[in-house]
């Protein structure tokens, strides 16, 4: 579904991602792991057209080069950004409506909102609350819900566990597993390797902008020393 070939992302003199190639098949969950500054977010931003990359990125066989972020969302790619970035002054419902801005018609938006509320009943309870006053976990649910409003076939998550207590991380990953079970294709960036590997089919470990290790998620989980070797944990 997603093919990245020889992606390089530079910010002036800094090379954040170097010659990275990876693929995500339809229905699969792929984890992209690695320490701070490895180039994980830069890779995701390049997929969305939010960072300039050299190389080829294709979705459903279609080259994304030159397409706007909006066009990429229309094709079926949605990003849950690092740090959640919910609109703090808007309510839960308003945040979701904006996520569904590309859907045509109120009926489609209402149906998408209902689906998000089934996945995250807590958001339904809090629909009139301004997002800035939600807990971190609730904000993460909202960020995921907002991305789902676009009706993506590929959902990309950038560090969904960031700054959350272990119990909340487990709840978020339970919902991510439910999304995978529903057939959604996932690309998950995480520093929490264990949680990500539990839901993923395959994983890539990024270090200094390059793939240091790739493999079956179950095998990497069994190896156990992954964190020590590559994540500095
Ligand atoms: N807008 C930018 N301008 C200049 N350098 C940047 C920019 N964004 C990222 N970088 C640099 O690119 C490198 C990779 O950053 P990136 O955010 O992709 O890493 P990451 O793996 O997502 O890290 P983290 O786990 O901390 O989120 C870092 O050295 C970072 O300082
Ligand atoms: Mg990042």
mmCIF file with all atom_site columns, N, CA, C and O in Angstrom, residues 2-8 19-23 54-58:
data_model
loop_
_atom_site.group_PDB
_atom_site.id
_atom_site.type_symbol
_atom_site.label_atom_id
_atom_site.label_alt_id
_atom_site.label_comp_id
_atom_site.label_asym_id
_atom_site.label_entity_id
_atom_site.label_seq_id
_atom_site.pdbx_PDB_ins_code
_atom_site.Cartn_x
_atom_site.Cartn_y
_atom_site.Cartn_z
_atom_site.occupancy
_atom_site.B_iso_or_equiv
_atom_site.pdbx_formal_charge
_atom_site.auth_seq_id
_atom_site.auth_comp_id
_atom_site.auth_asym_id
_atom_site.auth_atom_id
_atom_site.pdbx_PDB_model_num
ATOM 1  N N  . UNK A 1 2  ? 1.859  1.266  0.927  1.00 0.00 ? 2  UNK A N  1
ATOM 2  C CA . UNK A 1 2  ? 2.800  2.395  0.978  1.00 0.00 ? 2  UNK A CA 1
ATOM 3  C C  . UNK A 1 2  ? 4.187  1.877  0.625  1.00 0.00 ? 2  UNK A C  1
ATOM 4  O O  . UNK A 1 2  ? 4.624  0.862  1.164  1.00 0.00 ? 2  UNK A O  1
ATOM 5  N N  . UNK A 1 3  ? 4.837  2.586  -0.290 1.00 0.00 ? 3  UNK A N  1
ATOM 6  C CA . UNK A 1 3  ? 6.203  2.209  -0.663 1.00 0.00 ? 3  UNK A CA 1
ATOM 7  C C  . UNK A 1 3  ? 7.100  3.434  -0.570 1.00 0.00 ? 3  UNK A C  1
ATOM 8  O O  . UNK A 1 3  ? 6.841  4.444  -1.232 1.00 0.00 ? 3  UNK A O  1
ATOM 9  N N  . UNK A 1 4  ? 8.138  3.323  0.227  1.00 0.00 ? 4  UNK A N  1
ATOM 10 C CA . UNK A 1 4  ? 9.124  4.401  0.330  1.00 0.00 ? 4  UNK A CA 1
ATOM 11 C C  . UNK A 1 4  ? 10.428 3.867  -0.238 1.00 0.00 ? 4  UNK A C  1
ATOM 12 O O  . UNK A 1 4  ? 10.918 2.830  0.200  1.00 0.00 ? 4  UNK A O  1
ATOM 13 N N  . UNK A 1 5  ? 10.955 4.579  -1.232 1.00 0.00 ? 5  UNK A N  1
ATOM 14 C CA . UNK A 1 5  ? 12.202 4.151  -1.870 1.00 0.00 ? 5  UNK A CA 1
ATOM 15 C C  . UNK A 1 5  ? 13.243 5.246  -1.769 1.00 0.00 ? 5  UNK A C  1
ATOM 16 O O  . UNK A 1 5  ? 13.064 6.335  -2.318 1.00 0.00 ? 5  UNK A O  1
ATOM 17 N N  . UNK A 1 6  ? 14.326 4.941  -1.074 1.00 0.00 ? 6  UNK A N  1
ATOM 18 C CA . UNK A 1 6  ? 15.481 5.845  -1.010 1.00 0.00 ? 6  UNK A CA 1
ATOM 19 C C  . UNK A 1 6  ? 15.085 7.265  -0.618 1.00 0.00 ? 6  UNK A C  1
ATOM 20 O O  . UNK A 1 6  ? 15.459 8.237  -1.293 1.00 0.00 ? 6  UNK A O  1
ATOM 21 N N  . UNK A 1 7  ? 14.348 7.374  0.476  1.00 0.00 ? 7  UNK A N  1
ATOM 22 C CA . UNK A 1 7  ? 13.934 8.696  0.958  1.00 0.00 ? 7  UNK A CA 1
ATOM 23 C C  . UNK A 1 7  ? 15.075 9.374  1.717  1.00 0.00 ? 7  UNK A C  1
ATOM 24 O O  . UNK A 1 7  ? 15.674 8.790  2.630  1.00 0.00 ? 7  UNK A O  1
ATOM 25 N N  . UNK A 1 8  ? 15.351 10.608 1.336  1.00 0.00 ? 8  UNK A N  1
ATOM 26 C CA . UNK A 1 8  ? 16.306 11.433 2.075  1.00 0.00 ? 8  UNK A CA 1
ATOM 27 C C  . UNK A 1 8  ? 15.602 12.735 2.430  1.00 0.00 ? 8  UNK A C  1
ATOM 28 O O  . UNK A 1 8  ? 14.934 13.332 1.593  1.00 0.00 ? 8  UNK A O  1
ATOM 29 N N  . UNK A 1 19 ? 18.412 7.827  2.634  1.00 0.00 ? 19 UNK A N  1
ATOM 30 C CA . UNK A 1 19 ? 18.238 6.621  1.797  1.00 0.00 ? 19 UNK A CA 1
ATOM 31 C C  . UNK A 1 19 ? 17.363 5.556  2.435  1.00 0.00 ? 19 UNK A C  1
ATOM 32 O O  . UNK A 1 19 ? 17.691 4.380  2.408  1.00 0.00 ? 19 UNK A O  1
ATOM 33 N N  . UNK A 1 20 ? 16.271 5.978  2.998  1.00 0.00 ? 20 UNK A N  1
ATOM 34 C CA . UNK A 1 20 ? 15.404 5.037  3.713  1.00 0.00 ? 20 UNK A CA 1
ATOM 35 C C  . UNK A 1 20 ? 14.404 4.376  2.756  1.00 0.00 ? 20 UNK A C  1
ATOM 36 O O  . UNK A 1 20 ? 13.745 5.058  1.979  1.00 0.00 ? 20 UNK A O  1
ATOM 37 N N  . UNK A 1 21 ? 14.302 3.071  2.837  1.00 0.00 ? 21 UNK A N  1
ATOM 38 C CA . UNK A 1 21 ? 13.320 2.334  2.045  1.00 0.00 ? 21 UNK A CA 1
ATOM 39 C C  . UNK A 1 21 ? 12.526 1.417  2.961  1.00 0.00 ? 21 UNK A C  1
ATOM 40 O O  . UNK A 1 21 ? 13.110 0.690  3.767  1.00 0.00 ? 21 UNK A O  1
ATOM 41 N N  . UNK A 1 22 ? 11.223 1.490  2.845  1.00 0.00 ? 22 UNK A N  1
ATOM 42 C CA . UNK A 1 22 ? 10.378 0.555  3.589  1.00 0.00 ? 22 UNK A CA 1
ATOM 43 C C  . UNK A 1 22 ? 9.004  0.509  2.937  1.00 0.00 ? 22 UNK A C  1
ATOM 44 O O  . UNK A 1 22 ? 8.612  1.408  2.194  1.00 0.00 ? 22 UNK A O  1
ATOM 45 N N  . UNK A 1 23 ? 8.293  -0.553 3.228  1.00 0.00 ? 23 UNK A N  1
ATOM 46 C CA . UNK A 1 23 ? 6.959  -0.699 2.656  1.00 0.00 ? 23 UNK A CA 1
ATOM 47 C C  . UNK A 1 23 ? 5.970  -1.127 3.719  1.00 0.00 ? 23 UNK A C  1
ATOM 48 O O  . UNK A 1 23 ? 6.337  -1.720 4.735  1.00 0.00 ? 23 UNK A O  1
ATOM 49 N N  . UNK A 1 54 ? 13.655 13.753 -0.794 1.00 0.00 ? 54 UNK A N  1
ATOM 50 C CA . UNK A 1 54 ? 14.095 13.261 -2.100 1.00 0.00 ? 54 UNK A CA 1
ATOM 51 C C  . UNK A 1 54 ? 13.922 11.757 -2.081 1.00 0.00 ? 54 UNK A C  1
ATOM 52 O O  . UNK A 1 54 ? 14.104 11.122 -1.050 1.00 0.00 ? 54 UNK A O  1
ATOM 53 N N  . UNK A 1 55 ? 13.588 11.203 -3.241 1.00 0.00 ? 55 UNK A N  1
ATOM 54 C CA . UNK A 1 55 ? 13.310 9.779  -3.320 1.00 0.00 ? 55 UNK A CA 1
ATOM 55 C C  . UNK A 1 55 ? 11.871 9.598  -3.742 1.00 0.00 ? 55 UNK A C  1
ATOM 56 O O  . UNK A 1 55 ? 11.206 10.561 -4.138 1.00 0.00 ? 55 UNK A O  1
ATOM 57 N N  . UNK A 1 56 ? 11.387 8.363  -3.638 1.00 0.00 ? 56 UNK A N  1
ATOM 58 C CA . UNK A 1 56 ? 10.042 8.098  -4.136 1.00 0.00 ? 56 UNK A CA 1
ATOM 59 C C  . UNK A 1 56 ? 9.164  7.585  -3.006 1.00 0.00 ? 56 UNK A C  1
ATOM 60 O O  . UNK A 1 56 ? 9.557  6.701  -2.247 1.00 0.00 ? 56 UNK A O  1
ATOM 61 N N  . UNK A 1 57 ? 7.978  8.166  -2.895 1.00 0.00 ? 57 UNK A N  1
ATOM 62 C CA . UNK A 1 57 ? 6.974  7.648  -1.967 1.00 0.00 ? 57 UNK A CA 1
ATOM 63 C C  . UNK A 1 57 ? 5.721  7.398  -2.791 1.00 0.00 ? 57 UNK A C  1
ATOM 64 O O  . UNK A 1 57 ? 5.230  8.301  -3.483 1.00 0.00 ? 57 UNK A O  1
ATOM 65 N N  . UNK A 1 58 ? 5.215  6.175  -2.736 1.00 0.00 ? 58 UNK A N  1
ATOM 66 C CA . UNK A 1 58 ? 4.026  5.828  -3.513 1.00 0.00 ? 58 UNK A CA 1
ATOM 67 C C  . UNK A 1 58 ? 2.963  5.241  -2.592 1.00 0.00 ? 58 UNK A C  1
ATOM 68 O O  . UNK A 1 58 ? 3.270  4.565  -1.610 1.00 0.00 ? 58 UNK A O  1
#
